[in-house]
Tab-separated table of C-alpha atoms and ligand atoms in Angstrom:
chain	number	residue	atom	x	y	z
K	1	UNK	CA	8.744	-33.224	-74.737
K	2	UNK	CA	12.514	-32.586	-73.753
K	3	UNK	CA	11.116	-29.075	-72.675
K	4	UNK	CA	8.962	-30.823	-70.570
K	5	UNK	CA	11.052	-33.234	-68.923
K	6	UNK	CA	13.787	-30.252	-68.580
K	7	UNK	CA	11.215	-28.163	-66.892
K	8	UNK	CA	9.838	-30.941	-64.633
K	9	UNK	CA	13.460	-31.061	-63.063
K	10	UNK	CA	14.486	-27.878	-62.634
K	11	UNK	CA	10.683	-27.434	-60.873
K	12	UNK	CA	11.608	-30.098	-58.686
K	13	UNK	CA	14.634	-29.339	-57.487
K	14	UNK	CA	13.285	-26.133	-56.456
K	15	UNK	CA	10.947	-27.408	-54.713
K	16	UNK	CA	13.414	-29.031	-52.656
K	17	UNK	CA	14.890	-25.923	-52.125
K	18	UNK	CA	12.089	-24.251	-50.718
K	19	UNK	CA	12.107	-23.711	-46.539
K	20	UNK	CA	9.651	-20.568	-46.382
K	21	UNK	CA	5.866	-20.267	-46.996
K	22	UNK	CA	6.282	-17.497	-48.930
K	23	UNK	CA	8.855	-19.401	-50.895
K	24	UNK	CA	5.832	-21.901	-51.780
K	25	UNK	CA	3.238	-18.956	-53.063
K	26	UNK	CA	6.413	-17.395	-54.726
K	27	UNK	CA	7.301	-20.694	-56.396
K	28	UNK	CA	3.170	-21.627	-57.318
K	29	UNK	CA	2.849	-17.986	-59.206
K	30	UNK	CA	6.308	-18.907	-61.294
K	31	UNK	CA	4.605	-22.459	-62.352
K	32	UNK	CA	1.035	-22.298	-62.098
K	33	UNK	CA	0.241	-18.502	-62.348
K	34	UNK	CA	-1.482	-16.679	-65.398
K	35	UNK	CA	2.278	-16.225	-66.640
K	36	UNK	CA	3.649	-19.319	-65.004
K	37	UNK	CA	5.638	-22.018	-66.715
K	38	UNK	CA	2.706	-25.061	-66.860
K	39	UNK	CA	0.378	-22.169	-67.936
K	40	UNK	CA	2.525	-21.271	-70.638
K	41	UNK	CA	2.988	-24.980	-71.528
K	42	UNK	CA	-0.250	-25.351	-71.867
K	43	UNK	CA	-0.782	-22.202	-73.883
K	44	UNK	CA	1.684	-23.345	-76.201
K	45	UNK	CA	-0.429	-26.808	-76.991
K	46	UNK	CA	-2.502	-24.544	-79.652
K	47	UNK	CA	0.413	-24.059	-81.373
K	48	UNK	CA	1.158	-28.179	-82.111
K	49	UNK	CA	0.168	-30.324	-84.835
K	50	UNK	CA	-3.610	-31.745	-84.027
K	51	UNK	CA	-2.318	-35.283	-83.209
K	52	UNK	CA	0.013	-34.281	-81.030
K	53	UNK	CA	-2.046	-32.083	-78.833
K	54	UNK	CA	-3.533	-34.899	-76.479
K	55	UNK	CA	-0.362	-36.864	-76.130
K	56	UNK	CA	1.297	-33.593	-74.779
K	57	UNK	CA	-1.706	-32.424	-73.230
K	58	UNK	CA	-2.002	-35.407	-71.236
K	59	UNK	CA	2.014	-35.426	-70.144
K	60	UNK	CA	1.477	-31.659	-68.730
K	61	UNK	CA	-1.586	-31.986	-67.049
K	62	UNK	CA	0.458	-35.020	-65.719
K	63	UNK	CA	3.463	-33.037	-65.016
K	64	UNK	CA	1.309	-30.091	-62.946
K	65	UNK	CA	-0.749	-32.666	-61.143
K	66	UNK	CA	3.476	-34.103	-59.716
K	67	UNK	CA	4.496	-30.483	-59.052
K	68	UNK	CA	1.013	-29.502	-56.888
K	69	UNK	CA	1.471	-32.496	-55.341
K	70	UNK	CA	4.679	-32.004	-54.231
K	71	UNK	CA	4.578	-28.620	-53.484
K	72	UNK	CA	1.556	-29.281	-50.828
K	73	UNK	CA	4.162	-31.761	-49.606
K	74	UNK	CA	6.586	-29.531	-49.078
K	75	UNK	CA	4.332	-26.608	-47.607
K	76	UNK	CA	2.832	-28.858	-45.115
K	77	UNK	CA	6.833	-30.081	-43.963
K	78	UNK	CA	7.483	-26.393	-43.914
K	79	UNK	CA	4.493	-25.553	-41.480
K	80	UNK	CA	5.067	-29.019	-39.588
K	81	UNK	CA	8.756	-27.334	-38.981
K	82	UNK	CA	7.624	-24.171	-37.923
K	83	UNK	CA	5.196	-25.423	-35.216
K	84	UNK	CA	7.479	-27.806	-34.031
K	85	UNK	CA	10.079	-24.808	-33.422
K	86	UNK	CA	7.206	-22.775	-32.151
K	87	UNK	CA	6.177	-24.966	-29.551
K	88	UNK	CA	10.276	-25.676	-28.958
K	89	UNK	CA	10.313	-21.939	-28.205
K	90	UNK	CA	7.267	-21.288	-26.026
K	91	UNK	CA	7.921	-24.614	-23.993
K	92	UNK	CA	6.765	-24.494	-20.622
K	93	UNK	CA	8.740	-26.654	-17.647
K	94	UNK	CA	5.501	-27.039	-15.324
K	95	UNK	CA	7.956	-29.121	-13.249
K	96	UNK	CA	9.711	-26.195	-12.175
K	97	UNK	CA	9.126	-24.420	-9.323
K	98	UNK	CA	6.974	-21.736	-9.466
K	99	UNK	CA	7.803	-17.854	-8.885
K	100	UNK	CA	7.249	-16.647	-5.328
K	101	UNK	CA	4.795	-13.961	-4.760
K	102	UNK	CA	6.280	-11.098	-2.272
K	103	UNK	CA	3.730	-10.896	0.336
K	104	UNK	CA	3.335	-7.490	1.682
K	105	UNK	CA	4.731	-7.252	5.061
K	106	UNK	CA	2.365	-7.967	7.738
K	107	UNK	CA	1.872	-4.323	9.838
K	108	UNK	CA	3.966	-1.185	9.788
K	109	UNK	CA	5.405	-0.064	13.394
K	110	UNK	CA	2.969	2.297	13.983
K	111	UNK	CA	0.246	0.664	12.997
K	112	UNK	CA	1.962	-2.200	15.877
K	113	UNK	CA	1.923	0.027	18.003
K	114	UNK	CA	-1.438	1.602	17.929
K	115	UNK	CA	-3.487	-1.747	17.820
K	116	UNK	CA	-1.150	-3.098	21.051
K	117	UNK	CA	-1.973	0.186	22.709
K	118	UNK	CA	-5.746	-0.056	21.589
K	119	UNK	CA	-5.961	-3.615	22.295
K	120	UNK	CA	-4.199	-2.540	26.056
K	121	UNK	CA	-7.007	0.365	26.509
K	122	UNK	CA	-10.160	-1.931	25.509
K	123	UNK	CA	-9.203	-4.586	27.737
K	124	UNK	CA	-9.881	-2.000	30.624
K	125	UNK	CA	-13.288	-1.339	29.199
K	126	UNK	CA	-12.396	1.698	27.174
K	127	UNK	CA	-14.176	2.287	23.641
K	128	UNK	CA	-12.488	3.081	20.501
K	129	UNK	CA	-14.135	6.128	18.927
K	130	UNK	CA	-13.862	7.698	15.650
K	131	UNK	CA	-13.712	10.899	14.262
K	132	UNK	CA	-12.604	13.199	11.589
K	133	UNK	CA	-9.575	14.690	10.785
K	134	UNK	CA	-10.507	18.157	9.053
K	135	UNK	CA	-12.546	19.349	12.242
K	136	UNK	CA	-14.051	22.788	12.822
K	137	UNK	CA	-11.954	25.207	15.497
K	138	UNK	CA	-15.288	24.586	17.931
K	139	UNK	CA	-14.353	21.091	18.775
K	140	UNK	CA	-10.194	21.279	17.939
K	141	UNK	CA	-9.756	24.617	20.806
K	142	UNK	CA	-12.941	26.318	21.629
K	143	UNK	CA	-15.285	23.260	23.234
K	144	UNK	CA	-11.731	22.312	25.049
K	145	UNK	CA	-11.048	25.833	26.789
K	146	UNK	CA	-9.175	26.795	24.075
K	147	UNK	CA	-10.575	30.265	23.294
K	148	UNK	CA	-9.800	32.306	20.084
K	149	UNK	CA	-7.093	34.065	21.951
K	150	UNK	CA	-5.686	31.571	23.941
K	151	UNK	CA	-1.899	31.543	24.010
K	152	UNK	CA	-1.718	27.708	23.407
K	153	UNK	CA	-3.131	27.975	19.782
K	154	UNK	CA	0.355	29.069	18.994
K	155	UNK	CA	1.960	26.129	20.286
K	156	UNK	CA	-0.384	23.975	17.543
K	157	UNK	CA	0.979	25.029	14.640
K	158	UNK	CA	-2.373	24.805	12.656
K	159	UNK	CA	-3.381	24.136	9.327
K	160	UNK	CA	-6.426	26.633	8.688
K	161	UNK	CA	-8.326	25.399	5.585
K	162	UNK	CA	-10.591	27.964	5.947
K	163	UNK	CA	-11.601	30.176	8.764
K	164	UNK	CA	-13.131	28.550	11.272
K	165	UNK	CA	-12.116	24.963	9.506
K	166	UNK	CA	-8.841	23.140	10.139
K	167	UNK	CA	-6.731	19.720	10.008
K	168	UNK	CA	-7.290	18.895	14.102
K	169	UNK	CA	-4.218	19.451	15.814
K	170	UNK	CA	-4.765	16.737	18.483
K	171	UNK	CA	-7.490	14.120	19.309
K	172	UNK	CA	-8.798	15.777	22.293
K	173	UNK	CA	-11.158	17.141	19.304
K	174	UNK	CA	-12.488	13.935	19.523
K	175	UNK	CA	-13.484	14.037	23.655
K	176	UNK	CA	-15.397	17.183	23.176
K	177	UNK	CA	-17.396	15.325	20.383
K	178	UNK	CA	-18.266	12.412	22.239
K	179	UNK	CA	-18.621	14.055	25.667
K	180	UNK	CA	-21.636	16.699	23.121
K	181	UNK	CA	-23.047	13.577	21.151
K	182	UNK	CA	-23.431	11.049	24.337
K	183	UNK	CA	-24.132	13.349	27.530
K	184	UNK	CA	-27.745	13.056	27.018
K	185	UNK	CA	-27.500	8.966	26.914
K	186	UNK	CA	-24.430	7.979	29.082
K	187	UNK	CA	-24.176	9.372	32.388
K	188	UNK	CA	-20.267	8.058	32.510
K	189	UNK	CA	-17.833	7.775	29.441
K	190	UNK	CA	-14.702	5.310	28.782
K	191	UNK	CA	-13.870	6.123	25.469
K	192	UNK	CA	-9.958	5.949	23.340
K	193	UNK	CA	-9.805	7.691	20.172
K	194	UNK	CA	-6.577	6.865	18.020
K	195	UNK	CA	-5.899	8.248	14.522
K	196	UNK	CA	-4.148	10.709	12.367
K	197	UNK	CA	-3.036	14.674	13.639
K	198	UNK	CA	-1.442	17.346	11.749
K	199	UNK	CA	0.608	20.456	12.592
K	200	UNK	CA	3.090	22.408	10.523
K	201	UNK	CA	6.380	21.671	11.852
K	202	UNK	CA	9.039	18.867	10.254
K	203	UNK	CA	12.222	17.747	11.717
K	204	UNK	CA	14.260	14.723	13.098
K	205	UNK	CA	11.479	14.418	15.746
K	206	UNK	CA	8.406	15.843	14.312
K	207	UNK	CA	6.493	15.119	11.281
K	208	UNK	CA	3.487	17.216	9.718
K	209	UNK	CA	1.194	14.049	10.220
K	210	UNK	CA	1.488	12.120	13.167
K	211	UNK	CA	-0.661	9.787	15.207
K	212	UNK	CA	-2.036	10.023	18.647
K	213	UNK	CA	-4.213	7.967	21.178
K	214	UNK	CA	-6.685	9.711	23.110
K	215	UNK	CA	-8.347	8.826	26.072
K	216	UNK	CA	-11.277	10.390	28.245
K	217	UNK	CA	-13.098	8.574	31.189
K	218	UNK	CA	-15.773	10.125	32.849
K	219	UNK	CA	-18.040	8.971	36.022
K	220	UNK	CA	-18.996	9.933	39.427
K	221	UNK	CA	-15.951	10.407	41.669
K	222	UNK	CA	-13.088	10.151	39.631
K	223	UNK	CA	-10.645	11.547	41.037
K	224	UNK	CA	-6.515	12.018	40.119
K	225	UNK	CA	-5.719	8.034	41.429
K	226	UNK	CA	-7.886	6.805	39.200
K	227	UNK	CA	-5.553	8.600	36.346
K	228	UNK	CA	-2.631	7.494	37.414
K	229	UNK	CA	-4.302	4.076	38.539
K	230	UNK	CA	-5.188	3.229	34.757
K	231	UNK	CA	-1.640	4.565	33.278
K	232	UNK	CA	0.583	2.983	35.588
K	233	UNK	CA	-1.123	-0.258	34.650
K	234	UNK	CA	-0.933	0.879	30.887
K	235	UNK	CA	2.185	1.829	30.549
K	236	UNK	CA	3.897	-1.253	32.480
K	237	UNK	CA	2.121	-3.449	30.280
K	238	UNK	CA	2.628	-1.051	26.847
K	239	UNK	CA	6.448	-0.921	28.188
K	240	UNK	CA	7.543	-3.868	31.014
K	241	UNK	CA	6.291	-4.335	34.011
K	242	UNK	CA	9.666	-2.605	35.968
K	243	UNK	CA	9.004	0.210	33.996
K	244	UNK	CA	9.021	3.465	36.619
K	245	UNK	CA	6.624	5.865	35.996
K	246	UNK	CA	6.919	9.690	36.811
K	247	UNK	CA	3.941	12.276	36.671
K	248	UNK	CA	5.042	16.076	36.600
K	249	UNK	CA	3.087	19.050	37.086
K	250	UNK	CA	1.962	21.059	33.810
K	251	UNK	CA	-0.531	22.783	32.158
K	252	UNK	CA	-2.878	21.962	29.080
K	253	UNK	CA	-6.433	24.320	28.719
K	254	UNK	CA	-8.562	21.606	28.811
K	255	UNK	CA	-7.516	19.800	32.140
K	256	UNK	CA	-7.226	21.124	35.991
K	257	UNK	CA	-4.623	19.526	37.497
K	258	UNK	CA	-2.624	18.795	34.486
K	259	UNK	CA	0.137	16.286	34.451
K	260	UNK	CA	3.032	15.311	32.289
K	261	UNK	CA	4.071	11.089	32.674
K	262	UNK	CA	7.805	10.686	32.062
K	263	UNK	CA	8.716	6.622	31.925
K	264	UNK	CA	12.602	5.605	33.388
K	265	UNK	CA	14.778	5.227	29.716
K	266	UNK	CA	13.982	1.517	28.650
K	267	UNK	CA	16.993	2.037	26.960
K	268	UNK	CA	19.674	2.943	29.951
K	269	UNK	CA	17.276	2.431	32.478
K	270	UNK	CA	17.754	5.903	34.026
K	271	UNK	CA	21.698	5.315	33.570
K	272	UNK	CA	21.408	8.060	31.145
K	273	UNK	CA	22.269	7.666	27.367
K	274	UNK	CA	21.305	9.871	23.798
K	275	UNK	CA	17.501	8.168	23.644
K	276	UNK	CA	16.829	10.317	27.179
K	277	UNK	CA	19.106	13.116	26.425
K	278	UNK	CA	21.223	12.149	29.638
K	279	UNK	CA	18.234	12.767	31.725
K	280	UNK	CA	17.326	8.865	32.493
K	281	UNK	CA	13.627	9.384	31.948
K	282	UNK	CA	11.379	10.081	28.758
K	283	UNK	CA	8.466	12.042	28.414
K	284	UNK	CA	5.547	10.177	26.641
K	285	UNK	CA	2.007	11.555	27.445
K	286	UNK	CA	-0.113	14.478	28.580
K	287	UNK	CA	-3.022	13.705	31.164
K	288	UNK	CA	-5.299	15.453	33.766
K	289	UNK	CA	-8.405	15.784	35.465
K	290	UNK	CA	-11.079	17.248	33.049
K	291	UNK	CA	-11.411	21.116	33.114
K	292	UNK	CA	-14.902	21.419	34.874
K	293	UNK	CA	-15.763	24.207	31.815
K	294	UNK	CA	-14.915	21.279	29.284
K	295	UNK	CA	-17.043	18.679	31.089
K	296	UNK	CA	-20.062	21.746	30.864
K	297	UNK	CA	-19.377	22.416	27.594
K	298	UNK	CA	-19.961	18.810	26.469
K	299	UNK	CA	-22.907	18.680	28.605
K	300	UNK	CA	-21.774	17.049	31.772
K	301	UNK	CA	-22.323	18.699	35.445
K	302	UNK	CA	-19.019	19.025	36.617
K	303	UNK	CA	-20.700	18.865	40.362
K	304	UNK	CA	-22.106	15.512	39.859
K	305	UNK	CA	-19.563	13.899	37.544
K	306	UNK	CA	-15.553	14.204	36.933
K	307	UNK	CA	-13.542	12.630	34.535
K	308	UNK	CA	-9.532	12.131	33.285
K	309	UNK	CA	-8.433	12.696	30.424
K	310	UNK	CA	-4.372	11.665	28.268
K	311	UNK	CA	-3.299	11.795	25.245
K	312	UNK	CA	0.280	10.295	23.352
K	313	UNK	CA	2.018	10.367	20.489
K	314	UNK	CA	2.210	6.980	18.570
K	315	UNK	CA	4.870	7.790	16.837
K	316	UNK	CA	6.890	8.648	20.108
K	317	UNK	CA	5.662	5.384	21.757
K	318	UNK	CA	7.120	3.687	18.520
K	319	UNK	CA	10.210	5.130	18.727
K	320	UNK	CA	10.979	4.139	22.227
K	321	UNK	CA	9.313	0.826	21.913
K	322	UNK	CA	12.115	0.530	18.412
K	323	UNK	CA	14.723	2.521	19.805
K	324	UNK	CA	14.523	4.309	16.879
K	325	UNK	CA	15.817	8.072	16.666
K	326	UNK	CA	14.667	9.201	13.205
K	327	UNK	CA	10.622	10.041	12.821
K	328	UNK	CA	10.940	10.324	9.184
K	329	UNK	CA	12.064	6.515	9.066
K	330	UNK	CA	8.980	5.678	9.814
K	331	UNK	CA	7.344	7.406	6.110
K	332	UNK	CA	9.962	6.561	3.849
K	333	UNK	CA	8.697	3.101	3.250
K	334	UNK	CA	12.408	1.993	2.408
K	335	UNK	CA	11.943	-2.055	2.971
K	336	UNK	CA	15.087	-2.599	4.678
K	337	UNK	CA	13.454	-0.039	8.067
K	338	UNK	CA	10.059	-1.212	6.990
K	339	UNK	CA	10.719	-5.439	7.130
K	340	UNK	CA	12.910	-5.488	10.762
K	341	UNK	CA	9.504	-5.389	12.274
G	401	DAH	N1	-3.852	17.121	23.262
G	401	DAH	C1	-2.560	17.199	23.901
G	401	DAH	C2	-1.494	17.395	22.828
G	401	DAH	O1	-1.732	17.173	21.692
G	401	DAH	C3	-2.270	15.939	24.650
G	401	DAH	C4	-3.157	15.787	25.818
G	401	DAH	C5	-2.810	16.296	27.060
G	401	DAH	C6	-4.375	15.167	25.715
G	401	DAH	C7	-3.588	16.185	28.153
G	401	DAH	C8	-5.213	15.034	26.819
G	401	DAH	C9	-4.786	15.562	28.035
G	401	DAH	O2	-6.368	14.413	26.766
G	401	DAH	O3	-5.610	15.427	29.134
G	401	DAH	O4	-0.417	17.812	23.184
């Protein structure tokens, strides 16, 4: 019986002790396993005089009723303490504010500049045509008086794929596919054509992709006022309306009188400074009259109709527009160029 009573304590004040779970199934195989203490207790009862059996029976069947008790006391504290420090830990404060998302910035500068110069064209009635960037040599040189053995094929810088397939160079491709897919339905044409050019050159001012807006209109008696008519207007509203606007003499295969437009330096306004290289003006787009073989070539009858024809660089237009002197800013996606805009 003192056994008992000595065992009962020392059982008890470990269960005070314990603060783990795995202290509690430690502590239940030392008591109540096959080789725990109240087993063995109650192992031993065989070994006591017959009238003492159920006396001492009875006081350790007592004794491990206390201890099961109190250890499902003390496991149940011990998991009441652990979710209480779990949810402590993993508290959320809904009444703070919540993270900001970053919202991507709205448009990139060229892509600005494209849609206002889109937006500019349409308003005049012009239609924005697509079409595709690896294009065959027919439509890139040959269908725009660009033979096999033209001189101006060097000045492209081309990327071949394959013979006879190539990234276009320009999107006048894009005239001589509309002028061959719509002669036989539209007597007249007003179509723009904007997207994505490639030529093998890189530097400060040229990149190996760049962008470029096309235009071709095409009608009965069109004549060289009507080109300069629609650009003037265009490029006072693309620029400001003091803008002064310059045409130059020049050459391109695929127009007959060819022109170059210079604009007056937004920048020094013809004062002279390092965005006009001194010379007070800046060169933005090529134009002309359409090349009477082109217009035949894309099905046209260059005695009944005539048409103009310009094309720009985006990028260029983007630059001035930003005063910016660095193409490659424009690719490196670093936020601090990228979110001025
Ligand atoms: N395709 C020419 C270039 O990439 C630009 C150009 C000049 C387009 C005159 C035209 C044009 O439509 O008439 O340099």
């Amino acid at each position: 019986m003192s056994e008992l009573e000595n065992l009962r304590r020392a059982a008890l004040a470990g269960i005070g002790k314990l603060d783990s779970l795995r202290g509690v199934e430690e502590f239940r195989v030392r008591y109540f396993g096959r080789k725990g203490e109240v087993t063995r207790l109650l192992r031993s009862l065989g070994q006591l005089p017959p009238g003492e059996r159920p006396a001492f029976g009875q006081k350790v069947n007592e004794l491990r009723q206390e201890l099961e008790e109190e250890l499902a006391a003390a496991a149940r504290a011990i998991r009441q303490r652990e979710l209480a420090a779990r949810l402590a830990s993993e508290e959320i404060d809904v009444t703070l504010p919540g993270r900001r998302n970053r919202l991507g910035h709205h448009l990139h500068p060229i892509t600005r500049t494209l849609y206002d110069l889109c937006d500019i064209f349409r308003g005049m009635g012009f239609v924005a045509v697509d079409g595709p960037e690896v294009e065959s040599d027919y439509y890139n040189f040959e269908a725009l008086n660009i033979a096999a053995d033209h001189p101006a094929r060097d000045m492209h810088d081309t990327f071949y794929l394959k013979p006879g397939l190539l990234l276009r160079t320009h999107t006048s491709s894009v005239q001589a596919r509309t002028m061959e897919r719509c002669s036989s339905v539209h007597s007249g044409l007003r179509i723009i054509s904007a997207g994505k050019v490639y030529r093998c050159d890189y530097d400060a001012t040229h990149t190996p992709m760049f962008h470029q807006l096309e235009g071709l209109l095409i009608d009965r008696g069109i004549s060289l006022a009507d080109l300069k008519g629609t650009l003037i207007e265009a490029l006072q509203r693309i620029f400001e309306p003091s803008v002064e606007i310059r045409f130059r003499p020049s050459f391109f295969p695929f127009t007959e009188p060819s022109v170059e437009v210079d604009v007056s330096c937004v920048n020094c306004r013809r004062g002279g400074c390092s965005l006009c290289k001194g010379s007070g003006w800046l060169e933005i787009l090529g134009a002309g009259m359409v090349h009477p073989r082109v217009l035949s070539t894309g099905g046209y009858d260059p005695g009944t109709v005539s048409g103009f024809a310009f094309g720009m660089g985006v990028e260029r237009m983007a630059m001035i527009r930003y005063r910016i002197n660095d193409l490659r800013l424009f690719y490196e996606n670093d936020l601090r160029f990228i979110s001025q805009f």
